[in-house]
Short mmCIF file of C-alpha atoms in Angstrom, two decimals:
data_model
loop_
_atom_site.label_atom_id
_atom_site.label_comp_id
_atom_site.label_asym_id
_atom_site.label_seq_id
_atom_site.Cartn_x
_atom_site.Cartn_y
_atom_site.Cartn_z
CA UNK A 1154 220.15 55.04 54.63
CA UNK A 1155 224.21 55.74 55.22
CA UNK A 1156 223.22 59.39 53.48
CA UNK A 1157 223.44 62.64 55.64
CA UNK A 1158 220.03 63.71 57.08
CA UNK A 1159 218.36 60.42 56.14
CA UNK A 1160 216.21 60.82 59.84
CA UNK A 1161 215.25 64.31 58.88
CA UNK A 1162 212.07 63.20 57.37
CA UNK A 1163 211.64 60.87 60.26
CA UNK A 1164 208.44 59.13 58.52
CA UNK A 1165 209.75 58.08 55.09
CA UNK A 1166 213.26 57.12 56.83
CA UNK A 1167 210.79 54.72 59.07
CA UNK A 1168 209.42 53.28 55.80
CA UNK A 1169 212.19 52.63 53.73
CA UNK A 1170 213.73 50.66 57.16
CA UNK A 1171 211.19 48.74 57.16
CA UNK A 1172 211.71 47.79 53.59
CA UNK A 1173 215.74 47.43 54.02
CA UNK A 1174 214.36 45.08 57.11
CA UNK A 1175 212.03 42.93 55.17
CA UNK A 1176 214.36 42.61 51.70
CA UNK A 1177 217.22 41.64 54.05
CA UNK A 1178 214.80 39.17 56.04
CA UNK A 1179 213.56 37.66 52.51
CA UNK A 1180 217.62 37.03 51.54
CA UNK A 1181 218.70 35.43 54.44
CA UNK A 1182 215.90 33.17 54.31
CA UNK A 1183 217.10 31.95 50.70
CA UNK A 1184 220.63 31.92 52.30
CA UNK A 1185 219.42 29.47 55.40
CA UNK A 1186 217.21 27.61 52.33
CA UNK A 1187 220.15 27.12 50.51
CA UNK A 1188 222.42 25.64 53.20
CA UNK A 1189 219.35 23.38 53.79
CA UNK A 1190 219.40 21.75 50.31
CA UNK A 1191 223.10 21.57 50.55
CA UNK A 1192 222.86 19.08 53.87
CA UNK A 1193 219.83 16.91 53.11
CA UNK A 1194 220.37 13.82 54.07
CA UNK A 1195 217.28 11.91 54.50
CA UNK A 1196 213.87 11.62 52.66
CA UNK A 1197 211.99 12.72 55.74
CA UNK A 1198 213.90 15.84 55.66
CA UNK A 1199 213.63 16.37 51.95
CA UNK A 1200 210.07 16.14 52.24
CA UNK A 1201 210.02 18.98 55.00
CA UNK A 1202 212.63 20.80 52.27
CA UNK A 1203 209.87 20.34 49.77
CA UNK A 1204 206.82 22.16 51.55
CA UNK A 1205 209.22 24.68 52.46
CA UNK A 1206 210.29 25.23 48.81
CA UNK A 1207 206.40 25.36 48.17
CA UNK A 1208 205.72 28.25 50.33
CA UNK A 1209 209.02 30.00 49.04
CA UNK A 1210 206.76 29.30 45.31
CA UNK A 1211 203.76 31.12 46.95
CA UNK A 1212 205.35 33.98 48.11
CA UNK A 1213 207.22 34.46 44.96
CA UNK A 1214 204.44 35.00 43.06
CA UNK A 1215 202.91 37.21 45.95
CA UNK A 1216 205.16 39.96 44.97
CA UNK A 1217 202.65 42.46 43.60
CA UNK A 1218 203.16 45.91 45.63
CA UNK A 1219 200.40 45.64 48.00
CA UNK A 1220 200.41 41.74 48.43
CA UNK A 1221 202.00 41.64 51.57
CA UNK A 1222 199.80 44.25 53.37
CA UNK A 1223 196.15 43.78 55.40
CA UNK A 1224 193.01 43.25 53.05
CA UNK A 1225 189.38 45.03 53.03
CA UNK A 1226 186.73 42.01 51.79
CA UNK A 1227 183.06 43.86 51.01
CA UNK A 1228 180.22 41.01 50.25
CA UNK A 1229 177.79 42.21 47.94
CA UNK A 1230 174.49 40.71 47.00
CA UNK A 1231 173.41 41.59 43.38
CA UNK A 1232 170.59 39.78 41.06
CA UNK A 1233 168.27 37.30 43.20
CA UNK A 1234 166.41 39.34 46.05
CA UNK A 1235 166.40 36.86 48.89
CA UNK A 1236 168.28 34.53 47.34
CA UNK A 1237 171.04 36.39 46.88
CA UNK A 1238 170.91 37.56 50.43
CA UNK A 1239 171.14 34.25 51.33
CA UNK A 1240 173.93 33.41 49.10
CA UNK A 1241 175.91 36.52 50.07
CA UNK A 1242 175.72 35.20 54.01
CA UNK A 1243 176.89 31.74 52.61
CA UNK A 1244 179.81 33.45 51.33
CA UNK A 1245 180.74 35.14 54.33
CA UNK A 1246 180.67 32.52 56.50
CA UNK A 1247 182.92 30.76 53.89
CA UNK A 1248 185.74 32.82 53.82
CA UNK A 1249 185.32 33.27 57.88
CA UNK A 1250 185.60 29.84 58.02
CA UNK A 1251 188.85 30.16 55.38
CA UNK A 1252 190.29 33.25 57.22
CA UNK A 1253 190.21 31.58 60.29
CA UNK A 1254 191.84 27.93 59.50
CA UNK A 1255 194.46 29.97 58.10
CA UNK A 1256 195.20 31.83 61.29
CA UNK A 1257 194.24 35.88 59.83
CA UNK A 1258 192.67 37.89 61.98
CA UNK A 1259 189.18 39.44 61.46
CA UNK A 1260 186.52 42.09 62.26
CA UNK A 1261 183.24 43.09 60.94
CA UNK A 1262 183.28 46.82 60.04
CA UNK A 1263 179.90 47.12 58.34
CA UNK A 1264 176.90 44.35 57.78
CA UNK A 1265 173.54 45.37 56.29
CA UNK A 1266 170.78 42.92 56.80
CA UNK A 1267 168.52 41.61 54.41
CA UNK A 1268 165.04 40.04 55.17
CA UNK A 1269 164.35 37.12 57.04
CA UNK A 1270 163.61 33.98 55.47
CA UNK A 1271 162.24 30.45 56.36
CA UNK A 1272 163.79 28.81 59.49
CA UNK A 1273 164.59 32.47 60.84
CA UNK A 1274 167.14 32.65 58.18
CA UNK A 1275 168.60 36.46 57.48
CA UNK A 1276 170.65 37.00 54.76
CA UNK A 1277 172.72 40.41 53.89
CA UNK A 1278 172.86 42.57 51.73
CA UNK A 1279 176.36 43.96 52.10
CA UNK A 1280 179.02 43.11 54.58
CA UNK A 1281 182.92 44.82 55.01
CA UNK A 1282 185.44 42.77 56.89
CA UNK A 1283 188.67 43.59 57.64
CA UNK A 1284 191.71 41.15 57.45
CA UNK A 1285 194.77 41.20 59.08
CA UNK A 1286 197.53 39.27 58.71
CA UNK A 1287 201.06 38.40 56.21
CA UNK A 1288 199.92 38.40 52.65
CA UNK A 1289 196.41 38.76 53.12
CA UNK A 1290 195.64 41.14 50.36
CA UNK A 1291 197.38 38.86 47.64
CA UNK A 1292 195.88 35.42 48.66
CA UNK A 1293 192.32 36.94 48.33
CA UNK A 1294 192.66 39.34 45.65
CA UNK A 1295 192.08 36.41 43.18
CA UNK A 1296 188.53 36.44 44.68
CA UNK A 1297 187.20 39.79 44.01
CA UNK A 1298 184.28 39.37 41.28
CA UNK A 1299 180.84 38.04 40.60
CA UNK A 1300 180.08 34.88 42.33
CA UNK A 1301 176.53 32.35 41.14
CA UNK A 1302 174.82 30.17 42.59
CA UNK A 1303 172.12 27.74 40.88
CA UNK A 1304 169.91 26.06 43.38
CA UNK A 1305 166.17 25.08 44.54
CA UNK A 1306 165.22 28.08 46.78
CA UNK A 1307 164.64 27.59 49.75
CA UNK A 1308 162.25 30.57 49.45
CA UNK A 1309 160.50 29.20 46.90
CA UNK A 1310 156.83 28.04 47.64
CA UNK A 1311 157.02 25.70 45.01
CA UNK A 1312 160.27 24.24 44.91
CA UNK A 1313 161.96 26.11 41.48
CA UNK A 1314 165.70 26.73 40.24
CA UNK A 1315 167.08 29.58 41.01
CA UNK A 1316 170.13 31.92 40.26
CA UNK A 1317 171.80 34.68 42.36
CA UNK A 1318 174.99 36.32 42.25
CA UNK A 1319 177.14 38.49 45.06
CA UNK A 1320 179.96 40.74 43.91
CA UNK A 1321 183.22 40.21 46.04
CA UNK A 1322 185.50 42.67 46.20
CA UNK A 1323 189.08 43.25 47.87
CA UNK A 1324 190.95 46.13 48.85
CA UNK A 1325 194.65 46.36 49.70
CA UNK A 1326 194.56 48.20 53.27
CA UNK A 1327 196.39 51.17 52.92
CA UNK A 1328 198.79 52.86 55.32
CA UNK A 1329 197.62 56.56 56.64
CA UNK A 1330 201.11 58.17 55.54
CA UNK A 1331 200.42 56.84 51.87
CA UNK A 1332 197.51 59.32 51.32
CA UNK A 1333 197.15 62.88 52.40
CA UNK A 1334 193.54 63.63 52.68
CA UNK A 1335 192.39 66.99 53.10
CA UNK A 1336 189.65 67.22 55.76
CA UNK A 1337 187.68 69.72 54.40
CA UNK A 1338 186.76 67.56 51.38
CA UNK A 1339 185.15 64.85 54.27
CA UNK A 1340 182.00 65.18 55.32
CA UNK A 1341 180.88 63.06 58.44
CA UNK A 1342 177.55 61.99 59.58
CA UNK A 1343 176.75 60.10 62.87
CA UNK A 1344 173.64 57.43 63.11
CA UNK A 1345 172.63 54.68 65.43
CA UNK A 1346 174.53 51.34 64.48
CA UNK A 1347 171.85 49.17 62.57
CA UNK A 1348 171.31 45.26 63.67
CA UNK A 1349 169.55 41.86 62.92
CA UNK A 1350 166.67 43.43 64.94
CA UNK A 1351 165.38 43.10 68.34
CA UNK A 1352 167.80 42.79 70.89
CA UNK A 1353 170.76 43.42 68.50
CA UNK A 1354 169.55 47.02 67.84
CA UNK A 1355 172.17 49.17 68.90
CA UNK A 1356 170.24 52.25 70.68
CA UNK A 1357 173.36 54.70 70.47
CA UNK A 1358 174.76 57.31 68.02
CA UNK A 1359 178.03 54.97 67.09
CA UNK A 1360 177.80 54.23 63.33
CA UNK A 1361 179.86 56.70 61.10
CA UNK A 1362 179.42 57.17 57.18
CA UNK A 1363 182.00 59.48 55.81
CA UNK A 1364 182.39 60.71 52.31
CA UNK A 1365 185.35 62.40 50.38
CA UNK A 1366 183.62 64.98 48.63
CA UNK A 1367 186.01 65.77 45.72
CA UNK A 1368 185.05 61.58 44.21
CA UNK A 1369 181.96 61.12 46.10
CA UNK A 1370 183.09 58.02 47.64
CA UNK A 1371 181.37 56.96 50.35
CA UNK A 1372 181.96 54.64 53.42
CA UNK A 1373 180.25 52.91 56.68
CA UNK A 1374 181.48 51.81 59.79
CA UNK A 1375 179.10 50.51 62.56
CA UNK A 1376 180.67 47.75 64.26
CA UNK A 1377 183.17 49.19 66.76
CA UNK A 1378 181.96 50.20 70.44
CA UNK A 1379 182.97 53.38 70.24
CA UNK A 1380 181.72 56.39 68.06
CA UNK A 1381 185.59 57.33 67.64
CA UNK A 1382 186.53 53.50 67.15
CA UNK A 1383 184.05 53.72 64.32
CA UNK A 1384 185.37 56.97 62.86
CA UNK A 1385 188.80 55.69 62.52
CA UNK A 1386 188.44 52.49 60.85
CA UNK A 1387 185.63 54.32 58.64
CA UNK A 1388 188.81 56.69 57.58
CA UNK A 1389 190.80 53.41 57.00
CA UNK A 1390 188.32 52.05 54.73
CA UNK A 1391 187.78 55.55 52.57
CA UNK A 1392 192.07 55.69 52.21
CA UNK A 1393 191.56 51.93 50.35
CA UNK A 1394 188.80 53.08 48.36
CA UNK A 1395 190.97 56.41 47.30
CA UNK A 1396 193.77 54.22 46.59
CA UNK A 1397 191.97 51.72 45.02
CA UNK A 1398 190.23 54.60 42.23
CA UNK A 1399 194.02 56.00 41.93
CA UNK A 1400 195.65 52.67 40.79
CA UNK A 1401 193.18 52.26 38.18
CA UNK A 1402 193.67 56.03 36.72
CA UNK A 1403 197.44 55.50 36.76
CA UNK A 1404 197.48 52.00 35.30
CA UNK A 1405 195.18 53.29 32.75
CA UNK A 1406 192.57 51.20 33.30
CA UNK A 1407 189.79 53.06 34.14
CA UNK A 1408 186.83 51.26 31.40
CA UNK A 1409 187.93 47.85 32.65
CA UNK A 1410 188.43 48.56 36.48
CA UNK A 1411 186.43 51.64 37.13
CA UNK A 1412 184.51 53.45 34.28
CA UNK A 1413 182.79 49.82 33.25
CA UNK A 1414 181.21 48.91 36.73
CA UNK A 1415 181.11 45.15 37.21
CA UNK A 1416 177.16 44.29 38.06
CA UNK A 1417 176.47 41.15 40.01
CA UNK A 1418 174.74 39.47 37.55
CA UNK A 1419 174.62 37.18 34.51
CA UNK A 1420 177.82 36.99 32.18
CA UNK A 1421 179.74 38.67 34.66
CA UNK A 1422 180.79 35.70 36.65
CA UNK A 1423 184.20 34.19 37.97
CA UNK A 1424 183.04 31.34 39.61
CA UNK A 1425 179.50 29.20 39.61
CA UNK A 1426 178.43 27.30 42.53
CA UNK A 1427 175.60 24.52 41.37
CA UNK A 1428 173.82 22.38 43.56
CA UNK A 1429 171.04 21.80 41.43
CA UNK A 1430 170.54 19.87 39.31
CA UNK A 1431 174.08 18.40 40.23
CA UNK A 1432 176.59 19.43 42.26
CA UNK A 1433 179.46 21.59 41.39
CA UNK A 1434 181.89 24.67 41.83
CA UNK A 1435 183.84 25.75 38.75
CA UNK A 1436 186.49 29.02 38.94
CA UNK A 1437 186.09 29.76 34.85
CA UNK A 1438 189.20 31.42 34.78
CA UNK A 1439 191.58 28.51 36.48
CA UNK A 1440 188.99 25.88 35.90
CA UNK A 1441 189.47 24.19 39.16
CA UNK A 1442 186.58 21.96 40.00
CA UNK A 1443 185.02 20.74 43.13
CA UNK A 1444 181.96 18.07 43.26
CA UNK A 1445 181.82 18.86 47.27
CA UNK A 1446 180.19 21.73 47.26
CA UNK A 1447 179.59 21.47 51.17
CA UNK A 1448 183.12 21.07 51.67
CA UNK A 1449 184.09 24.46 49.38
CA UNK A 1450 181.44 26.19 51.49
CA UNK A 1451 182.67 25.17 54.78
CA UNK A 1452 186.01 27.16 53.76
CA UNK A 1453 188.38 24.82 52.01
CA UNK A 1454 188.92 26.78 49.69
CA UNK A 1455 193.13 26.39 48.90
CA UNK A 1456 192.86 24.88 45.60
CA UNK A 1457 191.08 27.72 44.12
CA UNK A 1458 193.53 30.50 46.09
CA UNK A 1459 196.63 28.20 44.97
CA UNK A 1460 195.51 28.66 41.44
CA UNK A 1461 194.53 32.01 41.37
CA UNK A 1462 197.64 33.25 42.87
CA UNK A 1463 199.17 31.43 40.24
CA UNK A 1464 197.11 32.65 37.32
CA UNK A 1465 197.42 36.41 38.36
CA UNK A 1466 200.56 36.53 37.72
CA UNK A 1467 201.03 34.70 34.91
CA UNK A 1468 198.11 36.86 32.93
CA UNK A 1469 200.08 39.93 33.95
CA UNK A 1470 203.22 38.67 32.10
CA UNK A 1471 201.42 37.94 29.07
#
């Protein structure tokens, strides 16, 4: 920064003070937590020490490169027609439920519908939410993968078991001076913004799908009032996906990340969710249990996050 001409490039000199900002933030908040365990005196304020430490834990091993940044979270429903319509909607509402106890902001950017059920239920069949707030791509990142549920259908006539499985996934949003896009390889095209039906039908040309011809990625954004609204945040969304296919070629990866799809289905799965014939969520990589199902659904969810955080990193060092 002290170098001659360091504000000619006025962009990159903006983000490397940022990053001078935040490591010298991150320092003097060890300093200050060091004076602090110097001067306890009492247990009440070794126990505030203690959750402090704690966090200080988390954000250590939230250290990854885009951990600290905004998240993309797309919903998926795979293998089990309705009920995995059902079952994707479930797991939206979870993590809104999550999300919002935990004080991130959020905003629909896409939602397709699926088809109505019993009890006017409607399920989807995709969904793309945006997430804003400190470290929300590394505490969901652990989530990204094939979710099942076993259950009695509720859109069974006769009562049966059934399976269904949604694909999570989770994008690290990316910043629009991190990838130079070329707009002649986009190609934009302009539709009215789909709905639940009846009076939710938006009449209007606002909905944007955009793809970047040279990968043949495509994105959707309908949400926004706005056609423009709607082409920006479709532009965000394609800059994750970009990003996302270049980490994978650079790390290598491309059988396990990109060339070998993950399908929603069976064999595939991270966690299960069983509430038939008893009840029971199991993460099979952490192994965290939880017999109340009800309550995982409702968004408590921090055991599984706390362990996953944990468990990405260490499988990276081994």
């Amino acid at each position: 920064m002290e170098k001659e001409g360091f504000w000619v490039d006025k962009e990159k000199a903006e983000e490397i003070s940022r990053r001078y900002k935040k490591l010298k933030d991150e320092i003097e908040d060890f300093e200050i937590l060091n004076l602090e365990i110097e001067s306890v005196k009492s247990e009440d304020e070794l126990k505030e020490l203690e959750k402090e430490i704690e966090q200080r834990e988390k954000e250590f091993f939230l250290s990854g490169k885009y951990d600290k940044e905004d998240a993309i979270l797309i919903i998926e429903a795979g293998q089990g027609g309705k009920d995995a319509q059902d079952f994707a909607a479930i797991l939206l509402s979870m993590y809104q439920r999550y999300l919002t106890k935990k004080g991130f902001k959020i905003e629909i950017l896409d939602q397709s519908f699926g088809e109505p059920g019993p009890e006017g239920r409607i399920g989807i069949k995709s969904c793309t939410l945006e997430v804003k707030g400190k470290y929300a791509y590394g505490i969901l990142k652990g989530e990204r993968g094939v979710h099942r549920l076993v259950r009695i259908s509720p859109f069974s006539a006769k009562g049966l078991r059934h399976t269904s499985f949604v694909l999570v996934e989770v994008l690290p949003k990316i910043k629009k001076e991190e990838i130079k896009i070329n707009p002649s390889d986009l190609e934009f095209e302009y539709m009215k913004a789909s709905g639940a039906g009846g009076q939710y039908v938006n009449k209007r040309m606002t909905a944007v799908r955009v793809t970047h011809l040279p990968t043949g990625i495509t994105v959707k954004c309908q949400t926004e009032r706005s056609l423009a609204q709607n082409k920006e945040k479709a532009l965000e969304l394609l800059m994750a996906r970009i990003n996302q296919l270049m980490e994978q070629e650079k790390e290598k990866e491309i059988e396990k990340l990109k060339g070998k799809k993950i399908e929603p289905s069976w064999g595939n799965q991270i966690r299960n969710y069983v509430l038939d014939p008893y009840k029971l969520v199991k993460d099979l990589r952490t192994k965290v249990e939880k017999k109340d199902v009800e309550e995982v659904f409702a968004g408590n969810l921090d055991d599984f996050i706390e362990a996953e955080i944990k468990y990405d990193k260490i499988s990276k060092r081994n």
